[in-house]
Short mmCIF file of C-alpha atoms in Angstrom, two decimals:
data_model
loop_
_atom_site.label_atom_id
_atom_site.label_comp_id
_atom_site.label_asym_id
_atom_site.label_seq_id
_atom_site.Cartn_x
_atom_site.Cartn_y
_atom_site.Cartn_z
CA MET A 1 120.15 123.35 88.43
CA THR A 2 121.77 125.91 86.19
CA LEU A 3 119.78 127.74 83.56
CA ARG A 4 121.96 126.19 80.88
CA SER A 5 121.25 122.60 81.86
CA GLN A 6 117.58 123.37 82.42
CA LEU A 7 117.34 124.77 78.92
CA LEU A 8 119.10 121.74 77.44
CA LYS A 9 116.92 119.32 79.39
CA GLY A 10 113.77 121.01 78.18
CA ILE A 11 114.94 120.82 74.59
CA LEU A 12 115.99 117.19 74.95
CA GLU A 13 112.57 116.36 76.42
CA GLY A 14 110.91 117.98 73.42
CA CYS A 15 113.10 115.99 71.02
CA ILE A 16 112.30 112.74 72.82
CA LEU A 17 108.56 113.46 72.69
CA SER A 18 108.86 114.22 68.99
CA ILE A 19 110.70 110.98 68.16
CA ILE A 20 108.32 108.86 70.21
CA SER A 21 105.30 110.53 68.60
CA ARG A 22 106.22 109.07 65.20
CA GLN A 23 106.16 105.45 66.33
CA PRO A 24 106.49 103.46 69.56
CA THR A 25 110.18 103.44 70.42
CA TYR A 26 112.35 101.63 72.99
CA GLY A 27 115.25 103.10 74.95
CA TYR A 28 118.21 102.00 72.88
CA GLU A 29 116.50 102.88 69.61
CA LEU A 30 115.67 106.31 70.96
CA SER A 31 119.27 107.06 71.89
CA ILE A 32 120.44 105.94 68.44
CA ARG A 33 117.85 108.21 66.77
CA LEU A 34 119.04 111.19 68.81
CA GLN A 35 122.61 110.50 67.77
CA GLU A 36 121.63 110.07 64.12
CA PHE A 37 120.02 113.48 64.19
CA GLY A 38 123.35 114.83 65.31
CA LEU A 39 122.81 115.21 69.04
CA SER A 40 126.03 113.35 69.68
CA ASP A 41 126.89 115.43 72.74
CA VAL A 42 123.93 113.99 74.59
CA SER A 43 125.23 111.08 76.61
CA GLU A 44 123.31 107.90 75.87
CA GLY A 45 122.42 107.21 79.48
CA SER A 46 120.75 110.57 80.01
CA ILE A 47 117.56 109.50 78.26
CA TYR A 48 116.50 107.09 81.03
CA PRO A 49 116.01 109.61 83.84
CA ILE A 50 114.10 111.76 81.33
CA LEU A 51 111.92 108.84 80.23
CA LEU A 52 111.11 108.10 83.87
CA ARG A 53 110.14 111.71 84.42
CA LEU A 54 107.98 111.82 81.30
CA GLN A 55 106.21 108.70 82.56
CA LYS A 56 105.65 110.25 85.97
CA GLU A 57 104.17 113.30 84.29
CA LYS A 58 102.00 110.93 82.23
CA LEU A 59 103.28 112.35 78.94
CA VAL A 60 104.49 108.96 77.75
CA GLN A 61 103.53 105.42 78.65
CA GLY A 62 105.70 102.37 78.50
CA GLU A 63 104.59 98.88 77.59
CA MET A 64 106.58 95.66 77.62
CA LYS A 65 106.13 94.15 74.17
CA LYS A 66 107.82 91.52 72.06
CA SER A 67 110.01 93.19 69.47
CA GLU A 68 110.39 92.01 65.87
CA SER A 69 113.84 90.66 66.59
CA GLY A 70 112.64 88.65 69.54
CA PRO A 71 113.33 89.97 73.04
CA LYS A 72 110.71 91.75 75.12
CA ARG A 73 111.31 95.46 75.26
CA LYS A 74 109.66 98.44 76.82
CA TYR A 75 108.11 100.50 74.03
CA TYR A 76 107.15 104.09 74.73
CA SER A 77 104.25 105.93 73.13
CA LEU A 78 102.74 109.36 73.73
CA THR A 79 99.62 109.85 75.78
CA THR A 80 97.04 112.50 74.91
CA GLU A 81 98.77 114.84 77.35
CA GLY A 82 102.06 113.96 75.67
CA HIS A 83 100.79 115.05 72.26
CA GLU A 84 99.58 118.26 73.84
CA ALA A 85 102.96 118.87 75.48
CA LEU A 86 104.71 118.21 72.18
CA LYS A 87 102.49 120.72 70.41
CA GLN A 88 103.34 123.32 73.02
CA PHE A 89 107.03 122.57 72.77
CA VAL A 90 106.99 122.97 68.99
CA HIS A 91 105.10 126.24 69.36
CA HIS A 92 107.58 127.61 71.91
CA TRP A 93 110.48 126.43 69.84
CA GLU A 94 109.21 128.08 66.68
CA ASN A 95 108.82 131.33 68.59
CA ILE A 96 112.29 131.28 70.02
CA LYS A 97 114.29 129.72 67.18
CA ARG A 98 114.23 132.56 64.65
CA PRO A 99 114.80 135.46 67.06
CA VAL A 100 117.72 133.63 68.66
CA ASP A 101 119.22 132.81 65.26
CA LYS A 102 118.86 136.44 64.20
CA ILE A 103 120.43 137.77 67.38
CA ILE A 104 123.39 135.45 67.03
CA GLU A 105 123.88 136.31 63.34
CA LYS A 106 123.79 140.04 64.10
CA GLY A 107 126.29 139.57 66.85
CA GLU A 108 128.77 137.91 64.55
CA ILE A 109 128.75 140.70 61.96
CA MET B 1 104.67 91.74 82.79
CA ASN B 2 104.95 91.95 86.56
CA ALA B 3 108.07 92.75 88.55
CA LYS B 4 108.81 89.12 89.38
CA ALA B 5 108.79 88.08 85.71
CA ILE B 6 111.06 91.02 84.84
CA ILE B 7 113.51 90.04 87.59
CA GLU B 8 113.68 86.50 86.17
CA LEU B 9 114.25 87.86 82.68
CA ASN B 10 116.95 90.15 84.06
CA ASN B 11 118.70 87.19 85.74
CA GLU B 12 118.75 85.31 82.44
CA LYS B 13 119.93 88.22 80.32
CA ARG B 14 122.63 89.29 82.75
CA GLU B 15 124.57 86.14 81.93
CA GLN B 16 125.28 87.53 78.46
CA LEU B 17 127.30 90.44 79.84
CA ASN B 18 131.07 90.28 79.71
CA GLU B 19 133.06 90.54 82.91
CA GLU B 20 133.73 94.29 82.79
CA ASN B 21 130.14 95.22 81.93
CA LEU B 22 128.74 92.76 84.46
CA LYS B 23 130.70 94.37 87.29
CA TYR B 24 129.56 97.83 86.21
CA TYR B 25 125.94 96.78 85.79
CA GLU B 26 125.63 94.74 88.98
CA ASP B 27 126.81 97.68 91.08
CA MET B 28 124.08 99.79 89.48
CA LEU B 29 121.54 97.04 90.03
CA VAL B 30 122.34 96.66 93.73
CA TYR B 31 122.44 100.40 94.31
CA ILE B 32 119.10 101.03 92.61
CA ARG B 33 117.34 97.99 94.09
CA LEU B 34 118.31 98.93 97.65
CA ASN B 35 115.71 101.72 97.55
CA THR B 36 112.83 99.69 98.89
CA ASN B 37 110.41 102.62 99.12
CA LYS B 38 110.42 103.03 95.32
CA SER B 39 107.94 101.36 92.98
CA GLU B 40 109.19 97.83 92.42
CA GLN B 41 107.57 97.65 89.00
CA GLN B 42 109.22 100.85 87.74
CA THR B 43 112.54 99.92 89.34
CA GLU B 44 112.66 96.56 87.58
CA GLU B 45 111.48 98.00 84.26
CA VAL B 46 114.22 100.60 84.17
CA LEU B 47 116.86 98.09 85.35
CA LEU B 48 115.94 95.82 82.46
CA GLU B 49 116.14 98.74 80.03
CA LEU B 50 119.61 99.65 81.25
CA LEU B 51 120.66 96.01 80.88
CA GLU B 52 119.23 95.80 77.35
CA HIS B 53 121.04 98.99 76.45
CA ILE B 54 124.39 97.65 77.65
CA LEU B 55 123.82 94.34 75.88
CA GLN B 56 123.16 96.03 72.55
CA ALA B 57 126.13 98.31 72.97
CA GLN B 58 128.26 95.33 73.93
CA GLU B 59 127.45 93.71 70.58
CA GLU B 60 128.86 96.81 68.93
CA GLY B 61 131.98 96.60 71.05
CA ARG B 62 131.13 99.44 73.40
CA THR B 63 131.30 99.32 77.19
CA ALA B 64 128.84 100.26 79.93
CA GLU B 65 131.20 103.00 81.05
CA GLU B 66 131.02 104.63 77.61
CA ILE B 67 127.24 104.75 77.92
CA PHE B 68 126.69 105.80 81.52
CA GLY B 69 129.92 107.59 82.25
CA LYS B 70 132.69 107.29 84.79
CA ASP B 71 130.47 108.21 87.71
CA PRO B 72 127.74 105.57 87.87
CA LYS B 73 126.81 106.51 91.44
CA THR B 74 125.67 110.00 90.47
CA TYR B 75 123.88 108.57 87.45
CA CYS B 76 122.06 106.03 89.63
CA LYS B 77 121.03 108.75 92.07
CA GLU B 78 119.52 110.63 89.15
CA ILE B 79 117.59 107.51 88.11
CA ILE B 80 116.40 106.79 91.66
CA GLY B 81 115.23 110.38 92.02
CA GLU B 82 112.88 109.91 89.07
CA ILE B 83 111.40 106.54 90.08
CA PRO B 84 107.97 107.07 91.64
CA VAL B 85 107.39 106.08 95.25
CA GLU B 86 105.82 102.66 95.78
CA ASN B 87 102.07 102.52 96.18
CA ARG B 88 101.17 102.79 99.90
CA LYS B 89 99.07 99.64 99.98
CA ARG B 90 101.86 97.58 98.44
CA GLN B 91 104.33 99.01 100.94
CA ILE B 92 102.13 98.03 103.87
CA LEU B 93 101.58 94.52 102.48
CA PHE B 94 105.32 94.14 101.88
CA ILE B 95 106.26 95.15 105.44
CA SER B 96 103.51 92.96 106.95
CA SER B 97 104.70 89.93 105.04
CA ILE B 98 108.28 90.51 106.21
CA ILE B 99 107.19 90.83 109.86
CA LEU B 100 105.10 87.68 109.57
CA GLN B 101 107.96 85.74 107.99
CA PHE B 102 110.26 86.92 110.74
CA LEU B 103 107.79 85.81 113.44
CA ALA B 104 107.19 82.54 111.58
CA ILE B 105 110.90 81.69 111.63
CA ILE B 106 111.23 82.47 115.35
CA SER B 107 108.09 80.50 116.18
CA LEU B 108 109.07 77.52 114.05
CA THR B 109 112.63 77.34 115.40
CA HIS B 110 111.44 77.67 118.99
CA GLY B 111 108.82 74.98 118.46
CA ILE B 112 111.09 72.45 116.76
CA ILE B 113 114.21 72.97 118.88
CA GLY B 114 112.26 73.15 122.16
CA PHE B 115 110.29 70.06 121.30
CA GLY B 116 113.37 68.20 120.04
CA LEU B 117 115.41 69.00 123.15
CA HIS B 118 112.65 67.78 125.42
CA TYR B 119 111.63 64.74 123.40
CA PHE B 120 115.05 63.38 122.46
CA PHE B 121 117.35 64.68 125.20
CA ASP B 122 114.93 65.20 128.04
CA LEU B 123 115.99 68.83 128.37
CA GLY B 124 113.54 71.56 129.40
CA SER B 125 109.81 71.05 129.61
CA ALA B 126 107.26 70.03 126.99
CA ASN B 127 105.43 73.28 127.59
CA THR B 128 106.43 76.86 127.07
CA THR B 129 105.36 79.18 129.86
CA PHE B 130 105.32 82.92 129.36
CA SER B 131 103.49 86.10 130.33
CA ILE B 132 101.30 87.46 127.56
CA GLY B 133 102.20 91.11 128.27
CA SER B 134 105.96 90.57 128.26
CA GLY B 135 105.68 88.23 125.29
CA ILE B 136 104.04 90.91 123.16
CA ALA B 137 106.48 93.59 124.38
CA ILE B 138 109.44 91.36 123.46
CA LEU B 139 108.02 90.68 120.00
CA ILE B 140 107.46 94.37 119.27
CA ILE B 141 110.93 95.42 120.41
CA ASP B 142 112.62 92.56 118.58
CA VAL B 143 110.75 93.32 115.36
CA LEU B 144 111.94 96.91 115.68
CA ILE B 145 115.52 95.75 116.25
CA ALA B 146 115.27 93.53 113.17
CA PHE B 147 114.06 96.47 111.08
CA LEU B 148 116.81 98.71 112.35
CA PHE B 149 119.25 95.94 111.48
CA ILE B 150 117.95 95.73 107.91
CA ILE B 151 117.96 99.51 107.46
CA ILE B 152 121.54 99.82 108.69
CA ILE B 153 122.75 96.91 106.55
CA PHE B 154 121.09 98.47 103.47
CA LYS B 155 122.73 101.84 104.21
CA TRP B 156 126.05 100.07 104.65
CA LEU B 157 125.59 98.18 101.38
CA LYS B 158 124.82 101.40 99.52
CA ASN B 159 128.08 102.81 100.77
CA THR B 160 130.15 99.82 99.72
CA VAL B 161 128.85 99.58 96.13
CA PHE B 162 130.92 101.37 93.47
CA LYS B 163 134.14 101.13 95.45
CA ASP B 164 137.20 100.23 93.43
CA ASP B 165 139.32 98.99 96.30
CA LYS B 166 136.69 96.40 97.07
CA LYS B 167 138.95 93.41 96.92
CA GLN B 168 141.57 94.66 99.34
CA LYS B 169 139.09 95.53 102.01
CA LYS B 170 136.93 92.41 101.73
CA TRP B 171 138.02 91.09 105.11
CA VAL B 172 137.47 94.44 106.82
CA GLU B 173 133.96 94.55 105.42
CA PHE B 174 133.37 91.00 106.58
CA LEU B 175 134.52 91.85 110.10
CA GLN B 176 132.27 94.92 110.20
CA VAL B 177 129.20 92.95 109.21
CA TRP B 178 130.11 90.11 111.54
CA ALA B 179 130.55 92.41 114.53
CA PHE B 180 127.35 94.26 113.77
CA SER B 181 125.36 91.03 113.35
CA THR B 182 126.70 89.61 116.62
CA PHE B 183 125.82 92.84 118.38
CA SER B 184 122.28 92.77 116.97
CA ILE B 185 121.69 89.15 117.93
CA GLY B 186 123.01 89.94 121.42
CA LEU B 187 120.62 92.87 121.71
CA PHE B 188 117.85 90.63 120.53
CA VAL B 189 118.47 88.02 123.25
CA LEU B 190 119.08 90.69 125.88
CA VAL B 191 115.56 92.03 125.38
CA ILE B 192 114.16 88.57 126.12
CA TYR B 193 116.19 88.22 129.33
CA LEU B 194 115.69 91.73 130.66
CA MET B 195 111.95 91.95 130.04
CA PRO B 196 110.10 91.83 133.38
CA ASN B 197 107.09 89.52 133.63
CA PHE B 198 103.73 91.18 133.37
CA GLY B 199 100.27 90.13 132.22
CA THR B 200 98.59 86.75 132.51
CA THR B 201 100.90 83.73 132.48
CA VAL B 202 100.00 80.99 130.03
CA SER B 203 101.49 77.59 129.34
CA ILE B 204 101.17 75.88 125.95
CA PRO B 205 102.87 72.81 124.46
CA THR B 206 106.09 73.91 122.76
CA ILE B 207 105.35 71.94 119.58
CA TYR B 208 102.34 74.20 118.96
CA PHE B 209 104.81 76.96 118.14
CA ALA B 210 106.00 74.93 115.16
CA GLY B 211 102.42 74.75 113.93
CA LEU B 212 101.97 78.48 114.51
CA GLY B 213 105.19 79.12 112.57
CA VAL B 214 103.94 77.19 109.55
CA PHE B 215 100.60 79.00 109.75
CA LEU B 216 102.26 82.44 109.91
CA TYR B 217 104.44 81.54 106.96
CA LEU B 218 101.40 80.55 104.90
CA VAL B 219 99.70 83.86 105.75
CA SER B 220 102.82 85.82 104.75
CA PHE B 221 102.89 83.86 101.50
CA LEU B 222 99.27 84.80 100.79
CA ILE B 223 99.99 88.47 101.56
CA GLU B 224 102.95 88.38 99.21
CA ARG B 225 100.71 87.00 96.48
CA LYS B 226 98.13 89.67 97.14
CA LYS B 227 100.85 92.30 96.84
CA ARG B 228 101.95 90.88 93.49
CA SER B 229 98.39 90.99 92.20
CA ILE B 230 98.19 94.75 92.74
CA GLN B 231 99.64 96.07 89.52
CA LEU B 232 100.00 99.78 89.87
CA ARG B 233 102.27 101.97 87.89
#
């Protein structure tokens, strides 16, 4: 895997953890949220392999539940490890965000 | 919700797909399901999610291709790569129940046909005589042939999914499968004929095999139920 796609995947994983941490979310809803936040370059389908991986790593858990509108859906929620991983992601992100922004701004001048 | 219930739900929901999306989705479904060493529960859960996603997008006038891209095969490989391997105990139960069903069918057919031929047409004898040693050797080799047959057919199926020129080559595909099946059945019978006699010779009434067949089937059914009761994620 290239560094570029690894970086993007890591960031996307963090975003998914963050959205799920607010309330139990199902696949379609999650992809819509990501798009609403402006991540429109992320192809909709790409969330499912990531969700499977997050389940394997026990960061999220899925549960088949009846939704308000009727059909049974698989709702994801964070596990304790998931909350921990999210905290770490936010921490790493905060550390990298500003320096990177600064470097890019300097470069443009 | 266990895998069986999810499969039923999937069958129901799939009917709501339009023709284009159905074709796209069913190829994905076949390709992903053909990986029998993967967790059945996780496989069915993700398949239902993909279906739900397409259905919701369909309501908004979008197609499956817009969601999963023009290269569904690569996408499916990515999905399969992330599905955990099936629990060992469930795998063993699954394979045992298939072997038992296979033996049950052979035993039942032999019992009924052998008995029928003798009773109604006076052909053959009422008893089946065989050597225990050769009998067991034949069963083991034939079970192996059957497994090889299944593995090759699955591989072949995986290669034929996602092909656009499917319609034109339908008859070629049919011939391939037909030739391969004939070859396998031939091999199967050949083992029975070529096996030398060894071990104690026994003679039992042919109709007993029918009874044995039913018994084996019941056991395989119980094993299948046991497998379903193990819910592991």
